[in-house]
Tab-separated table of C-alpha atoms in Angstrom:
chain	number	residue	atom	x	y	z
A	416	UNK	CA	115.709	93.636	139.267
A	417	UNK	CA	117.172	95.160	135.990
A	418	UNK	CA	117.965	91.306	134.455
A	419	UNK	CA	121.398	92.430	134.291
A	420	UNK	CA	123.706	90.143	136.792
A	421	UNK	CA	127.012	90.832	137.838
A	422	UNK	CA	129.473	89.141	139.405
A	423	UNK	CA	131.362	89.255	141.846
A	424	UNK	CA	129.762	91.855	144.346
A	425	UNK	CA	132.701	92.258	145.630
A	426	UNK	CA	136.340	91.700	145.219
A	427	UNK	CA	139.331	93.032	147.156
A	428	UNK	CA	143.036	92.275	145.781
A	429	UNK	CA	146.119	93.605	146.005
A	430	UNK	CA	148.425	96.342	143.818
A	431	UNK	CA	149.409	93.887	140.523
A	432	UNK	CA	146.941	91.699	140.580
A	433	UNK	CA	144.615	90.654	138.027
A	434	UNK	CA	140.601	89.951	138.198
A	435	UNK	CA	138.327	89.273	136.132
A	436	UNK	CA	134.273	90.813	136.340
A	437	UNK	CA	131.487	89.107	134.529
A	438	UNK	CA	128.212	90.131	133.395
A	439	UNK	CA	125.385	88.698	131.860
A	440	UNK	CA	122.762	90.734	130.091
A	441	UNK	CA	118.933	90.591	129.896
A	442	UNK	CA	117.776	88.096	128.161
A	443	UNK	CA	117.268	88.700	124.520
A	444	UNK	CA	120.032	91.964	124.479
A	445	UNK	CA	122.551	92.032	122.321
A	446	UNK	CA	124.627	94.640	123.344
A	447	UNK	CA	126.854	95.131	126.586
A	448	UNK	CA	128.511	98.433	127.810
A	449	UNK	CA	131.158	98.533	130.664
A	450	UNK	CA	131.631	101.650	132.665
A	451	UNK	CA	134.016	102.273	135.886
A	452	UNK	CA	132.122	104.550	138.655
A	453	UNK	CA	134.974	106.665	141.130
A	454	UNK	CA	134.150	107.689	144.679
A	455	UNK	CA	133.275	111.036	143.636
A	456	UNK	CA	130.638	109.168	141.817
A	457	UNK	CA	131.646	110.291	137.794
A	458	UNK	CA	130.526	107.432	135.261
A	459	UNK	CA	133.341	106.746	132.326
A	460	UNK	CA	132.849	104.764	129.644
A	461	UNK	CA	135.151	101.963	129.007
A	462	UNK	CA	134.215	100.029	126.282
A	463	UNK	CA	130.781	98.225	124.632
A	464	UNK	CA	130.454	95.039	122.855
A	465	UNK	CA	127.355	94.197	120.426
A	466	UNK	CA	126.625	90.708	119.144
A	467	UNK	CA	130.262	89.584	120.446
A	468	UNK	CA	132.042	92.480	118.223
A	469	UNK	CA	133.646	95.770	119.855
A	470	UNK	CA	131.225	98.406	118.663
A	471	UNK	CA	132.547	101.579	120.655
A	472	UNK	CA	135.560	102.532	123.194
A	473	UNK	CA	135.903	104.857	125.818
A	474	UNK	CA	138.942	105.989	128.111
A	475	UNK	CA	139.875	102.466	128.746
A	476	UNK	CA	143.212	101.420	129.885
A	477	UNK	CA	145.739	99.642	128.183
A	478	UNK	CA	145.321	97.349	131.213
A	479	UNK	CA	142.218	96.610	130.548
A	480	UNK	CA	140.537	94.496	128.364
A	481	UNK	CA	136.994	92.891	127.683
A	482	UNK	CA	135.051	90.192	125.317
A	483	UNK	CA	131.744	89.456	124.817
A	484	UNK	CA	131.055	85.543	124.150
A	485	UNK	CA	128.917	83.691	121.794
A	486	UNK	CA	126.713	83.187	124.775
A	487	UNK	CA	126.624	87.128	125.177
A	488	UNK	CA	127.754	86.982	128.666
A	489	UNK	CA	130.916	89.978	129.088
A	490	UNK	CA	134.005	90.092	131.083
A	491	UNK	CA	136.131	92.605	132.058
A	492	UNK	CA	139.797	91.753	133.047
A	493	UNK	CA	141.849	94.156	134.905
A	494	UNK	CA	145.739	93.513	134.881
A	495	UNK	CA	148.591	95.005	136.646
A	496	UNK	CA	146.171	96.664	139.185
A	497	UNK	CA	146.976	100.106	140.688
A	498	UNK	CA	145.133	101.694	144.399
A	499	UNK	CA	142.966	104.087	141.614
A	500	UNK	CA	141.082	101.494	140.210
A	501	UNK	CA	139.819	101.074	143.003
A	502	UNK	CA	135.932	101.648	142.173
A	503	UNK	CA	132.709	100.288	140.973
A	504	UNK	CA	132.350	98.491	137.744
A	505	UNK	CA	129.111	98.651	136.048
A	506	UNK	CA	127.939	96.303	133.265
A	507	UNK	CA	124.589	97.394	131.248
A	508	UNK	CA	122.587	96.049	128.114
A	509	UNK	CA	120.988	97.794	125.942
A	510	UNK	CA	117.228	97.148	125.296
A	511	UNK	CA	116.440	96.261	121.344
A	512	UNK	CA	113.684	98.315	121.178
A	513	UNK	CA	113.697	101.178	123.616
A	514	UNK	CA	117.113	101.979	123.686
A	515	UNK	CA	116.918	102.098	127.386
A	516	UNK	CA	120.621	101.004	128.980
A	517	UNK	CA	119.699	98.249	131.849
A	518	UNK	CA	122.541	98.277	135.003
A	519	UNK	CA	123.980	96.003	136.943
A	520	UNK	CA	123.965	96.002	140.329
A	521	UNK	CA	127.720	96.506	140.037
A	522	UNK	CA	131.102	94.923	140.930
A	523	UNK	CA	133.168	97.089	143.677
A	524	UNK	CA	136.779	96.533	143.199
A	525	UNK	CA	138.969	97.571	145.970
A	526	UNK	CA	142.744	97.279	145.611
A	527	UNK	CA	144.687	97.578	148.588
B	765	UNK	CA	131.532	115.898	120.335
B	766	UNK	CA	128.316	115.193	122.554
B	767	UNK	CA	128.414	116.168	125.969
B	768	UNK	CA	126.009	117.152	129.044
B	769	UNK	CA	127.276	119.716	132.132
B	770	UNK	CA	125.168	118.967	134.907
B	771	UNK	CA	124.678	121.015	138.383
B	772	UNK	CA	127.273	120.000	140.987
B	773	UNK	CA	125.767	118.664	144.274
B	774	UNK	CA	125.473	117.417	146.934
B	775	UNK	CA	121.851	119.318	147.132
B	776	UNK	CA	119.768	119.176	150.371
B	777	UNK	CA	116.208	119.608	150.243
B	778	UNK	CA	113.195	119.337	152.818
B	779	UNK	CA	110.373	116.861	152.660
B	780	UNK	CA	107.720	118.740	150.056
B	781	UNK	CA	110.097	120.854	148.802
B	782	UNK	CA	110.613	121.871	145.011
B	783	UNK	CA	113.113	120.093	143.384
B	784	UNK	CA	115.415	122.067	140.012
B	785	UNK	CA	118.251	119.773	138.768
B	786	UNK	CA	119.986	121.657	135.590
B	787	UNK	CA	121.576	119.855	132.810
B	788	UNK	CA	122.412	121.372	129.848
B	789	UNK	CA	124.088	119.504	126.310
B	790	UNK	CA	125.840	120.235	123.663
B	791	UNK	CA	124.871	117.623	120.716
B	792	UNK	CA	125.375	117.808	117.062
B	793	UNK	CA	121.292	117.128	115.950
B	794	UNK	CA	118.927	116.164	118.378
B	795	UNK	CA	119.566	113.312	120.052
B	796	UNK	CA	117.195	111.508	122.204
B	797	UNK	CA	117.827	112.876	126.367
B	798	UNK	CA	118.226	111.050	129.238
B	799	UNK	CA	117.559	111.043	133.416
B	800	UNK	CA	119.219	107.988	135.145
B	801	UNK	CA	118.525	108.014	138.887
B	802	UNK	CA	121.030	105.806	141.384
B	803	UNK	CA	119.430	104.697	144.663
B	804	UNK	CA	121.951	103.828	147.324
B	805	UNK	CA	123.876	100.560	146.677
B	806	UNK	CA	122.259	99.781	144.066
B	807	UNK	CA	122.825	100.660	139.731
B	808	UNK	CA	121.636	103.279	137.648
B	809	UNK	CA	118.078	102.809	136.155
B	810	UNK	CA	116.373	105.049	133.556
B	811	UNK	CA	114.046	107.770	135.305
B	812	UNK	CA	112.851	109.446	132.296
B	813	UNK	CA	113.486	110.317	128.843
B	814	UNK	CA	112.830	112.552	125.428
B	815	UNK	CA	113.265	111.687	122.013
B	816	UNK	CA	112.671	115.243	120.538
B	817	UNK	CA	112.537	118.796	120.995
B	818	UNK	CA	109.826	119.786	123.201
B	819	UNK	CA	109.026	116.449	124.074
B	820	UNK	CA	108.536	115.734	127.647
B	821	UNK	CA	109.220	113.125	129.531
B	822	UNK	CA	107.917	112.455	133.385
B	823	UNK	CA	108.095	109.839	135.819
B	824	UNK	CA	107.626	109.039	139.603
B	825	UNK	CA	106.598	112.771	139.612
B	826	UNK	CA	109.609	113.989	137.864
B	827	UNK	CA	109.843	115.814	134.872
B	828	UNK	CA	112.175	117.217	132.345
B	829	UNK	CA	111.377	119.331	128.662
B	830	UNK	CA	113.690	118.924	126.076
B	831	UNK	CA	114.582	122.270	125.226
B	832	UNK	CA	117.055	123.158	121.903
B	833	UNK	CA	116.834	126.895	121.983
B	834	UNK	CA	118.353	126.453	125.483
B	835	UNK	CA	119.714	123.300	124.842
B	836	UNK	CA	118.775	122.238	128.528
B	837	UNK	CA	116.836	119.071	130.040
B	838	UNK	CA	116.305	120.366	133.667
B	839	UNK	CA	114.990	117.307	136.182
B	840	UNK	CA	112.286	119.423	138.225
B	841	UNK	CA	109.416	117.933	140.829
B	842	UNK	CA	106.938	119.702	142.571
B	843	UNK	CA	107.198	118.122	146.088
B	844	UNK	CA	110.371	116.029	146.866
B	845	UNK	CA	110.091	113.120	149.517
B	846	UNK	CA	113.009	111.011	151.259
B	847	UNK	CA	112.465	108.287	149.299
B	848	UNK	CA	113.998	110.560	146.502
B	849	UNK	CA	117.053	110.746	148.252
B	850	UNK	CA	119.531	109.334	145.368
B	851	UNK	CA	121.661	110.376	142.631
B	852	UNK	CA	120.748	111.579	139.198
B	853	UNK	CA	122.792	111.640	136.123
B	854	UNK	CA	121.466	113.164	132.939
B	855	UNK	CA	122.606	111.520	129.617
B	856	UNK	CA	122.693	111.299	125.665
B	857	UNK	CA	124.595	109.599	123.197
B	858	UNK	CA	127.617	110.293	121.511
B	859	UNK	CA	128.451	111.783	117.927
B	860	UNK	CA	130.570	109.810	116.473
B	861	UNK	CA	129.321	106.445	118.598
B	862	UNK	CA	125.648	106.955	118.948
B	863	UNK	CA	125.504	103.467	120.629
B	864	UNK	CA	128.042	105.056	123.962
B	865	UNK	CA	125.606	106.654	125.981
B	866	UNK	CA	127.504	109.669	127.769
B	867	UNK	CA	126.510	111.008	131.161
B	868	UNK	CA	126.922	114.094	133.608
B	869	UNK	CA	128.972	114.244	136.348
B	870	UNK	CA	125.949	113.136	138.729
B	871	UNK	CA	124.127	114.994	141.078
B	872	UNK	CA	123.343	114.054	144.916
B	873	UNK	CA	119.995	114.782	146.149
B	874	UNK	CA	119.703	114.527	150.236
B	875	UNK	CA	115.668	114.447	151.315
B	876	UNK	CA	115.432	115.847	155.222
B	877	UNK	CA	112.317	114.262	157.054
């Protein structure tokens, strides 16, 4: 167990939809990083929050978006939803000390 | 700006075999190197890492060596067992963002009783 929960586990939707993920980092981490995982298994960076602020952006859509709240839990909101986002979402913190980027068990989006 | 090239899989080993997984970077400095490994189902977790050149780093068996004149950080282990079966992504941080943590394209490693 990495300390790093996501929800939900699952989600299925349809084309134009909109969902939201959520993570919550390990206790005591400041920092949050989003990343989108495709069936051939690549790992892009979307976006990372630190503290609440935006510290750092990726190849994130326009339909996309994220926050980080005072209580340092993340979310991830996907609008207008096309069949390729279909994938796995991946939240991670950042350890303080070690640097060390904690994952997520994920969120697998399918879009049908 | 940063970025790793690793080895293209899926690889297929037998039990006890010797396992090579190349990576190679290109990095402005030396920034710290990274192994993530991805068990089925499940997220990425950190397998190993260096902070330096010629540092290096081991775990569960594995190891890697931070090398600049190469500028390589190949996974290796001696005797591979199914319970390796997985896939491994090597990593560093970007230039301009050192707090985005960029990885390789992942490699699959298949462990045959």
């Amino acid at each position: 167990d990495s300390g790093v929960t996501q929800t939900p586990k699952h989600l299925i939707t349809a084309t134009g939809q909109r969902v939201t993920l959520r993570c919550s980092p390990r206790s005591g981490d400041l920092s949050v990083y989003w990343y989108q995982q495709s069936l051939d298994q690549g790992l892009q960076f979307l976006i990372q929050y630190y503290n609440g602020e935006e510290r750092a952006k990726g190849n994130i859509l326009e339909r996309f978006s994220a926050q980080q709240f005072p209580d340092l839990h993340s979310e991830l909101n996907l609008s207008s939803l096309e069949l390729g986002d279909s994938a796995l979402y991946f939240c991670a913190s950042k350890g303080t000390n070690t640097g060390e980027l904690f994952f997520g068990e994920g969120s697998r989006l399918t879009v049908l | 700006g940063n970025s790793v090239t690793q080895m293209e899989g899926p690889v297929t080993l037998s039990e006890e075999a010797f396992l090579t997984i190349n990576c190679t970077y290109t990095a402005t400095g030396y920034p710290s190197l990274f192994w993530y490994v991805q068990y089925p189902g499940e997220g990425l977790q950190l397998l190993l890492k260096a902070t330096k050149a010629d540092d290096k780093g081991s775990n569960k068996g594995f190891e890697a060596t931070y090398r600049k004149e190469t500028t390589s950080f190949h996974l290796e282990k001696g005797s591979v067992q199914v319970s390796d079966s997985a896939v491994y992504f090597c990593a560093l941080p970007g230039y301009s963002s050192a707090s985005k943590i960029i990885f390789g394209s992942g490699t699959r490693l298949s462990i045959r009783p």
